[in-house]
CSV table of C-alpha atoms and ligand atoms in Angstrom, one decimal:
chain,number,residue,atom,x,y,z
A,193,UNK,CA,-173.5,-91.0,-6.7
A,194,UNK,CA,-169.5,-93.1,-6.5
A,195,UNK,CA,-168.4,-91.7,-3.2
A,196,UNK,CA,-165.7,-94.9,-2.5
A,197,UNK,CA,-164.1,-94.0,-6.6
A,198,UNK,CA,-164.0,-90.5,-5.3
A,199,UNK,CA,-162.1,-90.7,-2.1
A,200,UNK,CA,-159.5,-93.0,-4.5
A,201,UNK,CA,-158.5,-89.8,-6.1
A,202,UNK,CA,-158.8,-87.6,-3.8
A,203,UNK,CA,-155.9,-89.8,-1.4
A,204,UNK,CA,-154.1,-90.0,-4.3
A,205,UNK,CA,-153.7,-86.3,-5.5
A,206,UNK,CA,-152.6,-86.9,-1.4
A,207,UNK,CA,-150.1,-89.1,-1.4
A,208,UNK,CA,-148.7,-87.0,-4.6
A,209,UNK,CA,-148.2,-84.3,-2.1
A,210,UNK,CA,-145.9,-86.0,1.1
A,211,UNK,CA,-143.2,-85.2,2.3
A,212,UNK,CA,-143.8,-81.9,0.9
A,213,UNK,CA,-142.5,-78.7,3.3
A,214,UNK,CA,-142.4,-79.2,6.9
A,215,UNK,CA,-145.7,-81.2,6.9
A,216,UNK,CA,-147.7,-83.4,6.5
A,217,UNK,CA,-150.0,-82.5,3.2
A,218,UNK,CA,-153.0,-84.5,2.6
A,219,UNK,CA,-154.8,-81.6,1.3
A,220,UNK,CA,-157.3,-81.0,-2.1
A,221,UNK,CA,-159.4,-78.4,-2.6
A,222,UNK,CA,-162.7,-79.9,-3.4
A,223,UNK,CA,-163.4,-81.1,-6.3
A,224,UNK,CA,-165.5,-82.7,-8.8
A,225,UNK,CA,-166.4,-86.7,-8.7
A,226,UNK,CA,-165.3,-89.2,-12.1
A,227,UNK,CA,-169.5,-87.7,-12.2
A,228,UNK,CA,-169.3,-84.2,-11.7
A,229,UNK,CA,-170.4,-84.2,-8.1
A,230,UNK,CA,-168.6,-82.9,-4.9
A,231,UNK,CA,-168.2,-85.9,-3.0
A,232,UNK,CA,-167.6,-85.4,0.8
A,233,UNK,CA,-163.4,-85.4,3.4
A,234,UNK,CA,-162.1,-83.2,0.5
A,235,UNK,CA,-163.5,-80.7,3.2
A,236,UNK,CA,-162.5,-81.8,5.6
A,237,UNK,CA,-158.8,-83.5,4.4
A,238,UNK,CA,-155.8,-82.4,7.3
A,239,UNK,CA,-152.5,-81.4,7.2
A,240,UNK,CA,-150.7,-82.0,10.0
A,241,UNK,CA,-147.4,-80.6,11.3
A,242,UNK,CA,-144.2,-83.6,12.0
A,243,UNK,CA,-142.3,-80.5,13.9
A,244,UNK,CA,-144.8,-79.9,16.2
A,245,UNK,CA,-145.9,-83.1,17.3
A,246,UNK,CA,-141.5,-83.7,17.6
A,247,UNK,CA,-141.5,-80.9,19.5
A,248,UNK,CA,-144.1,-82.0,22.4
A,249,UNK,CA,-142.7,-85.1,22.7
A,250,UNK,CA,-139.2,-83.5,23.5
A,251,UNK,CA,-141.5,-81.5,25.9
A,252,UNK,CA,-142.9,-84.1,27.5
A,253,UNK,CA,-139.9,-86.6,27.7
A,254,UNK,CA,-138.1,-84.4,29.8
A,255,UNK,CA,-138.3,-86.7,32.6
A,256,UNK,CA,-140.2,-89.7,33.5
A,257,UNK,CA,-144.1,-89.3,34.4
A,258,UNK,CA,-145.0,-91.0,37.0
A,259,UNK,CA,-148.7,-91.9,38.0
A,260,UNK,CA,-149.0,-90.3,41.0
A,261,UNK,CA,-146.5,-87.6,41.4
A,262,UNK,CA,-145.1,-84.0,40.1
A,263,UNK,CA,-144.5,-84.9,37.0
A,264,UNK,CA,-147.4,-85.8,36.2
A,265,UNK,CA,-148.9,-83.0,36.8
A,266,UNK,CA,-146.6,-81.2,35.3
A,267,UNK,CA,-147.6,-83.1,31.6
A,268,UNK,CA,-151.4,-83.2,33.1
A,269,UNK,CA,-150.6,-78.7,32.8
A,270,UNK,CA,-148.9,-79.1,29.3
A,271,UNK,CA,-151.6,-80.5,28.4
A,272,UNK,CA,-154.0,-79.2,28.8
A,273,UNK,CA,-152.7,-75.7,28.3
A,274,UNK,CA,-151.8,-76.5,24.7
A,275,UNK,CA,-155.6,-77.6,24.1
A,276,UNK,CA,-156.4,-74.4,25.8
A,277,UNK,CA,-154.8,-72.6,22.5
A,278,UNK,CA,-156.0,-74.8,20.1
A,279,UNK,CA,-159.8,-73.5,21.7
A,280,UNK,CA,-160.7,-76.6,23.1
A,281,UNK,CA,-163.1,-77.0,26.3
A,282,UNK,CA,-160.5,-79.3,29.7
A,283,UNK,CA,-161.5,-80.4,31.8
A,284,UNK,CA,-159.6,-82.7,34.0
A,285,UNK,CA,-160.9,-86.2,35.4
A,286,UNK,CA,-159.3,-87.5,38.9
A,287,UNK,CA,-158.8,-90.5,40.2
A,288,UNK,CA,-157.1,-92.8,42.7
A,289,UNK,CA,-155.6,-96.1,41.9
A,290,UNK,CA,-153.7,-98.7,44.3
A,291,UNK,CA,-149.9,-97.4,44.4
A,292,UNK,CA,-147.0,-99.6,46.8
A,293,UNK,CA,-144.7,-97.4,48.5
A,294,UNK,CA,-141.1,-99.1,49.1
A,295,UNK,CA,-141.2,-100.8,52.2
A,296,UNK,CA,-139.9,-99.2,55.5
A,297,UNK,CA,-137.3,-102.0,55.9
A,298,UNK,CA,-136.0,-105.2,53.9
A,299,UNK,CA,-133.3,-107.6,55.6
A,300,UNK,CA,-131.8,-110.7,54.0
A,301,UNK,CA,-129.7,-113.2,55.6
A,302,UNK,CA,-128.0,-116.0,55.4
A,303,UNK,CA,-128.5,-118.3,57.9
A,304,UNK,CA,-125.9,-119.5,59.9
A,305,UNK,CA,-124.8,-123.3,60.0
A,306,UNK,CA,-122.2,-125.6,61.1
A,307,UNK,CA,-122.0,-122.4,64.2
A,308,UNK,CA,-121.3,-119.6,61.5
A,309,UNK,CA,-122.2,-116.3,61.7
A,310,UNK,CA,-124.8,-115.4,59.4
A,311,UNK,CA,-124.6,-113.2,57.1
A,312,UNK,CA,-126.5,-109.7,56.2
A,313,UNK,CA,-126.4,-109.2,52.4
A,314,UNK,CA,-127.5,-105.7,51.1
A,315,UNK,CA,-130.9,-106.1,49.1
A,316,UNK,CA,-132.9,-103.6,47.3
A,317,UNK,CA,-136.6,-104.0,47.7
A,318,UNK,CA,-138.4,-103.8,44.2
A,319,UNK,CA,-141.1,-101.7,43.2
A,320,UNK,CA,-144.8,-103.0,43.7
A,321,UNK,CA,-143.0,-105.5,45.7
A,322,UNK,CA,-145.2,-108.1,48.0
A,323,UNK,CA,-144.2,-108.0,52.1
A,324,UNK,CA,-142.8,-110.7,54.1
A,325,UNK,CA,-141.5,-112.5,56.0
A,326,UNK,CA,-140.2,-115.8,54.8
A,327,UNK,CA,-137.0,-118.1,55.1
A,328,UNK,CA,-135.9,-121.6,53.0
A,329,UNK,CA,-133.3,-122.9,50.9
A,330,UNK,CA,-132.0,-120.6,48.0
A,331,UNK,CA,-132.5,-122.3,45.1
A,332,UNK,CA,-130.8,-121.4,41.7
A,333,UNK,CA,-133.8,-120.8,39.8
A,334,UNK,CA,-131.3,-119.2,36.3
A,335,UNK,CA,-134.0,-117.2,34.6
A,336,UNK,CA,-137.3,-118.2,35.6
A,337,UNK,CA,-138.2,-119.9,32.4
A,338,UNK,CA,-140.9,-123.2,32.2
A,339,UNK,CA,-138.1,-124.9,31.1
A,340,UNK,CA,-135.7,-123.3,32.9
A,341,UNK,CA,-137.9,-124.6,36.0
A,342,UNK,CA,-138.5,-128.0,34.7
A,343,UNK,CA,-138.1,-130.5,37.4
A,344,UNK,CA,-136.9,-127.7,40.3
A,345,UNK,CA,-138.6,-128.4,43.8
A,346,UNK,CA,-139.1,-125.0,44.8
A,347,UNK,CA,-141.4,-125.3,47.5
A,348,UNK,CA,-140.9,-123.7,49.9
A,349,UNK,CA,-137.6,-122.4,48.6
A,350,UNK,CA,-135.9,-118.8,46.9
A,351,UNK,CA,-135.6,-118.6,43.9
A,352,UNK,CA,-132.2,-117.2,42.8
A,353,UNK,CA,-133.5,-115.6,39.5
A,354,UNK,CA,-131.3,-113.3,36.1
A,355,UNK,CA,-133.2,-110.3,34.6
A,356,UNK,CA,-133.5,-110.9,31.5
A,357,UNK,CA,-135.4,-113.9,28.4
A,358,UNK,CA,-139.4,-112.8,29.7
A,359,UNK,CA,-140.4,-110.6,31.1
A,360,UNK,CA,-140.1,-109.6,35.7
A,361,UNK,CA,-144.1,-110.9,36.4
A,362,UNK,CA,-143.8,-114.2,34.1
A,363,UNK,CA,-141.1,-114.9,36.3
A,364,UNK,CA,-142.6,-114.5,39.6
A,365,UNK,CA,-145.0,-115.9,38.7
A,366,UNK,CA,-144.2,-119.5,37.0
A,367,UNK,CA,-141.7,-119.7,41.1
A,368,UNK,CA,-144.9,-119.2,42.8
A,369,UNK,CA,-146.6,-121.6,40.4
A,370,UNK,CA,-144.1,-123.8,41.7
A,371,UNK,CA,-144.6,-123.0,45.4
A,372,UNK,CA,-142.2,-121.0,46.2
A,373,UNK,CA,-142.0,-118.2,48.7
A,374,UNK,CA,-139.7,-115.1,47.5
A,375,UNK,CA,-137.4,-114.5,44.6
A,376,UNK,CA,-134.2,-112.9,44.5
A,377,UNK,CA,-133.6,-111.0,41.2
A,378,UNK,CA,-130.0,-110.2,40.0
A,379,UNK,CA,-128.5,-108.9,36.7
A,380,UNK,CA,-124.7,-110.9,36.8
A,381,UNK,CA,-123.4,-107.9,35.4
A,382,UNK,CA,-124.6,-104.7,37.6
A,383,UNK,CA,-122.4,-104.0,40.3
A,384,UNK,CA,-125.3,-103.2,42.0
A,385,UNK,CA,-129.1,-104.5,42.6
A,386,UNK,CA,-132.0,-104.0,40.5
A,387,UNK,CA,-134.1,-100.9,40.7
A,388,UNK,CA,-135.1,-98.8,37.2
A,389,UNK,CA,-137.4,-101.4,36.4
A,390,UNK,CA,-141.4,-100.8,37.2
A,391,UNK,CA,-143.1,-103.7,37.9
A,392,UNK,CA,-146.7,-104.7,37.8
A,393,UNK,CA,-147.8,-105.5,41.5
A,394,UNK,CA,-145.4,-108.8,42.2
A,395,UNK,CA,-147.1,-112.1,43.2
A,396,UNK,CA,-144.6,-112.5,45.7
A,397,UNK,CA,-141.5,-111.2,48.4
A,398,UNK,CA,-138.6,-109.5,45.6
A,399,UNK,CA,-135.7,-108.3,46.5
A,400,UNK,CA,-132.6,-107.7,44.3
A,401,UNK,CA,-128.9,-107.9,44.6
A,402,UNK,CA,-125.8,-106.9,42.9
A,403,UNK,CA,-124.5,-108.9,40.1
A,404,UNK,CA,-121.6,-110.3,43.0
A,405,UNK,CA,-123.2,-110.6,45.7
A,406,UNK,CA,-125.3,-112.6,44.0
A,407,UNK,CA,-123.5,-114.9,42.2
A,408,UNK,CA,-121.8,-115.9,45.2
A,409,UNK,CA,-125.1,-116.9,47.0
A,410,UNK,CA,-125.2,-118.9,43.5
A,411,UNK,CA,-122.6,-120.4,43.8
A,412,UNK,CA,-123.4,-121.9,47.6
A,413,UNK,CA,-126.7,-122.9,46.1
A,414,UNK,CA,-124.6,-125.6,43.4
A,415,UNK,CA,-123.1,-126.3,47.3
A,416,UNK,CA,-125.7,-129.4,47.7
A,417,UNK,CA,-127.7,-128.2,51.1
A,418,UNK,CA,-127.6,-124.7,49.5
A,419,UNK,CA,-127.5,-121.9,52.4
A,420,UNK,CA,-131.0,-121.2,53.9
A,421,UNK,CA,-132.2,-117.6,53.8
A,422,UNK,CA,-134.7,-115.1,55.4
A,423,UNK,CA,-135.9,-112.6,54.2
A,424,UNK,CA,-138.0,-109.4,55.0
A,425,UNK,CA,-139.4,-107.0,53.9
A,426,UNK,CA,-141.7,-105.1,56.0
A,427,UNK,CA,-143.8,-102.1,55.7
A,428,UNK,CA,-145.2,-102.7,52.5
A,429,UNK,CA,-149.4,-100.5,51.7
A,430,UNK,CA,-150.9,-100.2,48.8
A,431,UNK,CA,-151.8,-96.6,49.0
A,432,UNK,CA,-154.2,-94.1,47.1
A,433,UNK,CA,-152.6,-92.3,44.8
A,434,UNK,CA,-154.8,-89.8,42.2
A,435,UNK,CA,-154.0,-89.2,38.6
A,436,UNK,CA,-155.5,-87.3,36.2
A,437,UNK,CA,-157.3,-88.0,32.7
A,438,UNK,CA,-157.2,-84.7,30.4
A,439,UNK,CA,-160.6,-84.7,29.0
A,440,UNK,CA,-161.3,-82.0,25.5
A,441,UNK,CA,-164.0,-81.7,24.3
A,442,UNK,CA,-165.7,-80.7,21.1
A,443,UNK,CA,-169.0,-79.9,20.3
A,444,UNK,CA,-170.6,-80.2,16.1
A,445,UNK,CA,-169.9,-76.8,14.2
A,446,UNK,CA,-172.5,-76.9,12.0
A,447,UNK,CA,-176.4,-76.3,12.1
A,448,UNK,CA,-177.3,-80.0,10.6
A,449,UNK,CA,-175.9,-82.3,13.5
A,450,UNK,CA,-175.8,-86.2,14.5
A,451,UNK,CA,-174.9,-86.9,17.9
A,452,UNK,CA,-171.9,-89.5,16.9
A,453,UNK,CA,-168.9,-89.3,19.0
A,454,UNK,CA,-165.5,-90.5,18.5
A,455,UNK,CA,-163.0,-90.3,20.6
A,456,UNK,CA,-158.7,-90.0,20.4
A,457,UNK,CA,-156.6,-91.0,23.5
A,458,UNK,CA,-153.4,-91.8,24.9
A,459,UNK,CA,-151.5,-92.0,28.0
A,460,UNK,CA,-149.4,-89.5,28.9
A,461,UNK,CA,-147.8,-91.4,31.9
A,462,UNK,CA,-145.0,-93.4,32.1
A,463,UNK,CA,-143.1,-95.9,33.7
A,464,UNK,CA,-140.1,-95.2,36.7
A,465,UNK,CA,-137.6,-96.6,34.5
A,466,UNK,CA,-137.4,-92.9,32.0
A,467,UNK,CA,-138.6,-90.9,30.1
A,468,UNK,CA,-141.2,-92.6,28.2
A,469,UNK,CA,-140.3,-90.1,25.0
A,470,UNK,CA,-142.3,-93.2,23.3
A,471,UNK,CA,-144.0,-94.8,25.7
A,472,UNK,CA,-146.7,-92.7,25.5
A,473,UNK,CA,-144.8,-89.0,24.5
A,474,UNK,CA,-145.5,-90.3,20.9
A,475,UNK,CA,-148.7,-91.2,21.5
A,476,UNK,CA,-150.2,-88.2,23.1
A,477,UNK,CA,-148.2,-85.4,21.1
A,478,UNK,CA,-149.8,-87.1,18.5
A,479,UNK,CA,-153.4,-86.6,20.1
A,480,UNK,CA,-152.4,-83.2,19.9
A,481,UNK,CA,-152.0,-82.2,16.5
A,482,UNK,CA,-154.3,-84.3,15.6
A,483,UNK,CA,-156.7,-81.9,17.6
A,484,UNK,CA,-155.4,-79.0,17.1
A,485,UNK,CA,-156.0,-79.7,13.2
A,486,UNK,CA,-159.4,-81.4,13.5
A,487,UNK,CA,-160.3,-77.6,15.2
A,488,UNK,CA,-160.2,-76.0,12.3
A,489,UNK,CA,-162.6,-77.9,10.3
A,490,UNK,CA,-166.4,-78.5,9.5
A,491,UNK,CA,-167.7,-80.7,12.1
A,492,UNK,CA,-171.4,-82.4,12.8
A,493,UNK,CA,-170.0,-85.1,15.1
A,494,UNK,CA,-168.6,-84.3,18.7
A,495,UNK,CA,-164.7,-85.4,19.1
A,496,UNK,CA,-163.0,-85.5,22.3
A,497,UNK,CA,-159.2,-86.1,22.8
A,498,UNK,CA,-157.9,-88.3,26.1
A,499,UNK,CA,-155.0,-89.1,27.9
A,500,UNK,CA,-154.7,-90.6,30.3
A,501,UNK,CA,-153.1,-90.8,33.6
A,502,UNK,CA,-151.9,-94.3,35.5
A,503,UNK,CA,-151.5,-97.2,32.2
A,504,UNK,CA,-148.6,-98.6,33.3
A,505,UNK,CA,-149.8,-99.2,37.6
A,506,UNK,CA,-152.8,-100.8,35.1
A,507,UNK,CA,-154.9,-98.7,32.8
A,508,UNK,CA,-157.0,-97.3,36.1
A,509,UNK,CA,-157.3,-93.9,33.8
A,510,UNK,CA,-158.6,-95.3,30.9
A,511,UNK,CA,-161.0,-97.1,33.3
A,512,UNK,CA,-163.0,-95.0,35.4
A,513,UNK,CA,-163.2,-92.3,31.9
A,514,UNK,CA,-164.9,-95.8,30.2
A,515,UNK,CA,-167.0,-96.7,34.0
A,516,UNK,CA,-168.0,-92.5,33.5
A,517,UNK,CA,-169.9,-92.5,30.7
A,518,UNK,CA,-173.4,-92.2,30.5
A,519,UNK,CA,-175.5,-95.3,28.5
A,520,UNK,CA,-176.7,-92.5,26.2
A,521,UNK,CA,-172.9,-91.3,25.4
A,522,UNK,CA,-171.8,-95.4,24.7
A,523,UNK,CA,-174.7,-95.0,22.2
A,524,UNK,CA,-173.2,-92.2,20.4
A,525,UNK,CA,-169.5,-93.3,19.8
A,526,UNK,CA,-168.7,-94.7,16.4
A,527,UNK,CA,-165.2,-95.2,17.6
A,528,UNK,CA,-162.3,-94.7,19.4
A,529,UNK,CA,-158.9,-94.1,18.4
A,530,UNK,CA,-156.0,-95.0,20.3
A,531,UNK,CA,-152.5,-94.7,20.3
A,532,UNK,CA,-149.9,-96.1,22.2
A,533,UNK,CA,-145.8,-96.1,21.3
A,534,UNK,CA,-146.4,-94.7,17.8
A,535,UNK,CA,-142.7,-93.5,17.1
A,536,UNK,CA,-140.2,-95.6,17.5
A,537,UNK,CA,-137.4,-95.5,14.8
A,538,UNK,CA,-136.6,-99.1,16.7
A,539,UNK,CA,-139.4,-100.0,15.9
A,540,UNK,CA,-141.6,-101.7,13.3
A,541,UNK,CA,-144.4,-101.5,10.9
A,542,UNK,CA,-147.1,-99.6,12.5
A,543,UNK,CA,-150.1,-101.8,13.2
A,544,UNK,CA,-153.3,-101.7,14.4
A,545,UNK,CA,-154.9,-103.9,17.2
A,546,UNK,CA,-158.1,-105.0,18.4
A,547,UNK,CA,-158.8,-106.6,21.8
A,548,UNK,CA,-161.0,-109.8,19.6
A,549,UNK,CA,-158.5,-109.5,17.0
A,550,UNK,CA,-161.4,-108.5,14.8
A,551,UNK,CA,-161.4,-105.8,12.5
A,552,UNK,CA,-164.0,-102.2,13.0
A,553,UNK,CA,-164.5,-99.2,11.9
A,554,UNK,CA,-161.9,-97.5,13.2
A,555,UNK,CA,-159.3,-100.1,11.9
A,556,UNK,CA,-161.3,-100.2,8.7
A,557,UNK,CA,-160.9,-95.7,8.2
A,558,UNK,CA,-157.0,-96.4,8.9
A,559,UNK,CA,-156.4,-99.3,6.7
A,560,UNK,CA,-157.7,-97.1,3.7
A,561,UNK,CA,-156.3,-93.5,4.8
A,562,UNK,CA,-153.3,-95.8,5.1
A,563,UNK,CA,-153.1,-97.5,1.9
A,564,UNK,CA,-153.4,-94.3,-0.5
A,565,UNK,CA,-151.1,-93.3,2.0
A,566,UNK,CA,-147.9,-94.9,3.3
A,567,UNK,CA,-149.6,-98.5,1.9
A,568,UNK,CA,-151.6,-101.1,3.6
A,569,UNK,CA,-151.3,-101.7,7.5
A,570,UNK,CA,-152.0,-104.8,8.5
A,571,UNK,CA,-154.6,-105.7,12.2
A,572,UNK,CA,-153.8,-108.0,14.9
A,573,UNK,CA,-154.9,-108.5,18.5
A,574,UNK,CA,-152.9,-106.7,21.9
A,575,UNK,CA,-154.3,-105.7,24.3
A,576,UNK,CA,-152.7,-104.5,27.3
A,577,UNK,CA,-153.4,-100.6,26.9
A,578,UNK,CA,-156.3,-97.8,27.6
A,579,UNK,CA,-158.3,-99.4,24.2
A,580,UNK,CA,-159.2,-102.4,26.9
A,581,UNK,CA,-161.7,-100.5,28.9
A,582,UNK,CA,-163.7,-99.0,26.3
A,583,UNK,CA,-164.5,-102.8,24.3
A,584,UNK,CA,-165.8,-104.0,27.4
A,585,UNK,CA,-168.3,-101.2,27.3
A,586,UNK,CA,-168.5,-102.3,24.3
A,587,UNK,CA,-167.6,-99.0,21.5
A,588,UNK,CA,-165.1,-99.4,18.4
A,589,UNK,CA,-161.7,-99.5,19.1
A,590,UNK,CA,-158.7,-99.9,17.9
A,591,UNK,CA,-154.7,-100.0,19.6
A,592,UNK,CA,-152.6,-98.6,16.9
A,593,UNK,CA,-149.2,-98.9,17.0
A,594,UNK,CA,-145.8,-100.3,15.4
A,595,UNK,CA,-144.4,-104.3,16.1
A,596,UNK,CA,-141.9,-105.1,16.9
A,597,UNK,CA,-141.8,-102.7,19.9
A,598,UNK,CA,-138.7,-101.6,20.1
A,599,UNK,CA,-135.6,-102.7,22.5
A,600,UNK,CA,-136.1,-99.5,24.5
A,601,UNK,CA,-139.4,-100.0,25.1
A,602,UNK,CA,-139.5,-99.3,29.4
A,603,UNK,CA,-136.4,-98.7,30.1
A,604,UNK,CA,-133.9,-95.6,30.6
A,605,UNK,CA,-133.6,-95.7,27.0
A,606,UNK,CA,-136.6,-94.5,25.6
A,607,UNK,CA,-134.8,-91.3,25.1
A,608,UNK,CA,-136.1,-87.8,21.7
A,609,UNK,CA,-133.1,-89.2,20.1
A,610,UNK,CA,-135.1,-92.9,19.7
A,611,UNK,CA,-137.7,-90.7,17.8
A,612,UNK,CA,-139.2,-90.5,14.0
A,613,UNK,CA,-141.2,-87.6,13.0
A,614,UNK,CA,-141.9,-88.9,9.9
A,615,UNK,CA,-143.1,-91.9,12.2
A,616,UNK,CA,-145.4,-89.5,13.7
A,617,UNK,CA,-147.0,-87.5,11.0
A,618,UNK,CA,-147.7,-90.2,9.0
A,619,UNK,CA,-149.4,-92.2,11.9
A,620,UNK,CA,-151.1,-88.6,12.5
A,621,UNK,CA,-151.8,-88.3,9.1
A,622,UNK,CA,-154.1,-91.4,9.3
A,623,UNK,CA,-155.8,-91.0,12.5
A,624,UNK,CA,-156.4,-86.7,11.2
A,625,UNK,CA,-158.0,-87.7,8.2
A,626,UNK,CA,-160.2,-91.3,9.0
A,627,UNK,CA,-161.0,-88.5,12.8
A,628,UNK,CA,-161.9,-85.8,10.0
A,629,UNK,CA,-163.9,-88.3,8.3
A,630,UNK,CA,-166.4,-89.6,10.9
A,631,UNK,CA,-166.7,-85.6,11.5
A,632,UNK,CA,-167.6,-83.9,8.3
A,633,UNK,CA,-171.4,-82.8,7.7
A,634,UNK,CA,-171.1,-85.0,4.1
A,635,UNK,CA,-170.8,-88.1,5.9
A,636,UNK,CA,-174.0,-88.1,8.5
A,637,UNK,CA,-174.2,-89.8,11.0
A,638,UNK,CA,-171.4,-92.5,10.1
A,639,UNK,CA,-172.7,-95.5,12.1
A,640,UNK,CA,-173.5,-96.9,8.5
A,641,UNK,CA,-170.4,-95.5,7.1
A,642,UNK,CA,-169.8,-98.7,4.7
A,643,UNK,CA,-172.7,-96.2,3.0
A,644,UNK,CA,-169.9,-93.8,2.6
A,645,UNK,CA,-166.9,-96.3,1.5
A,646,UNK,CA,-165.7,-99.3,0.7
A,647,UNK,CA,-162.7,-100.2,3.4
A,648,UNK,CA,-159.8,-101.2,1.8
A,649,UNK,CA,-158.3,-105.6,2.2
A,650,UNK,CA,-155.9,-105.4,4.7
A,651,UNK,CA,-154.0,-108.7,6.3
A,652,UNK,CA,-154.3,-110.3,9.5
A,653,UNK,CA,-150.8,-109.2,10.8
A,654,UNK,CA,-150.5,-113.3,13.8
A,655,UNK,CA,-147.9,-111.1,15.9
A,656,UNK,CA,-148.3,-109.6,18.5
A,657,UNK,CA,-146.1,-106.1,18.8
A,658,UNK,CA,-144.9,-107.8,22.7
B,200,BES,N1,-147.3,-99.1,26.4
B,200,BES,C1,-147.6,-100.1,26.4
B,200,BES,C2,-148.5,-101.5,26.0
B,200,BES,C3,-147.7,-101.8,24.6
B,200,BES,C4,-146.8,-102.5,24.7
B,200,BES,C5,-148.4,-101.5,23.8
B,200,BES,C6,-145.8,-103.2,22.9
B,200,BES,C7,-147.6,-101.3,22.5
B,200,BES,C8,-146.2,-101.9,22.3
B,200,BES,C9,-148.3,-100.1,27.4
B,200,BES,O1,-148.0,-98.6,28.5
B,200,BES,C10,-147.3,-101.3,29.2
B,200,BES,O2,-146.7,-100.9,29.4
B,200,BES,N2,-148.8,-102.0,29.8
B,200,BES,C11,-148.7,-102.8,30.7
B,200,BES,C12,-149.9,-103.7,30.8
B,200,BES,C13,-150.8,-102.6,31.6
B,200,BES,C14,-152.2,-103.7,31.9
B,200,BES,C15,-149.6,-102.3,33.1
B,200,BES,C16,-147.9,-103.7,29.7
B,200,BES,O3,-147.6,-104.3,28.3
B,200,BES,O4,-147.3,-104.9,30.5
B,201,ZN,ZN1,-147.9,-97.0,26.9
């Protein structure tokens, strides 16, 4: 039978229901294909509820959810409770990860010259700073871009760097490459030192100053004999913190089953800067709604819905999960769908990103369903989320996200008012139907999925989301 042809018919019918009512419908009754055969797929077509997803995002984004904190644990309990309502068996996988504690003391002193007294400044340590006790001449390193640093003598010096333009970790890496021993970061228009951003492990002792203090220091640095400062950052320690993954399993409910396994995931932790409505409460909301609707389908294969902790500190939760899988389970995988930053009004268009930049079953399915619903979507290359550890274990996987990322990414402005219900519902429909297709008894083992459908053509997007 011509399954590919039927699939288009079924999806075409579905697209006519688009946007009707509260939920977005992708429902069609079992029907005869052009050849009169009842073909797979229709029995499992799912309808998602955009309001339900939005409500999950809203609940989760009531506060930040930094890994290892009570707020993260509250989010974990909320997710677990919702999944149990839908009939899932839910377990928590705990793991530890290195979390840098704040320094016990920091001092920044402008050393006295020409008989002048030394001057104490009021620095703030940045999260994840290195400890140390260094002194050296202050050099204005502008914004710390490679261009800014060209020809600048930084060996043994302390770099004064303005915030913005490029990633903070990259600024610090750039000056460290040229031999700087410490960093003072500032935002010229801020009355207070920078404190509300979370960085991954910084490679140098790094503190921030208020815009005013930093500008004064910069003026002194512009004078010929730049000031010498001493920076002491004491008591920094990497402490083991505990975080959790949520694992919800749904087993086959048909008499004939396959050993196929498919997983869908998002990270529930956020940075400390803000409530992470889009990063990644949005992904968790979509995971929950897809889990709810998939629980009502006929399934000859197993699906697991996963939310990961400590993604923002370095993909710790997904690494712990992927590394805990047996080689037997790895061999059962059809694919892993990762949802990260999937609902901002201010981001670009939907795309699918793989670690190696190649298409796979996860992108083939998504592109094919998307093409019938809301238009073809591209694939590209991008890591930086929880699909990476799955890829490293040989699982076909892709990150679903919008590109380019919104300007509120990792700031306190990543709030619920920036979330688009339509974007959430669209991606949930695409991913939900992809998963339902894998699970459907009408597609016994999905390993040879090209027996069941011919993927549409979809383009390569050369630009990563950030
Ligand atoms: N959600 C981001 C990754 C992302 C950015 C996805 C833009 C889609 C669009 C994720 O939470 C993150 O911030 N990851 C870290 C890397 C990680 C290894 C600490 C990053 O990108 O800096
Ligand atoms: Zn994220």
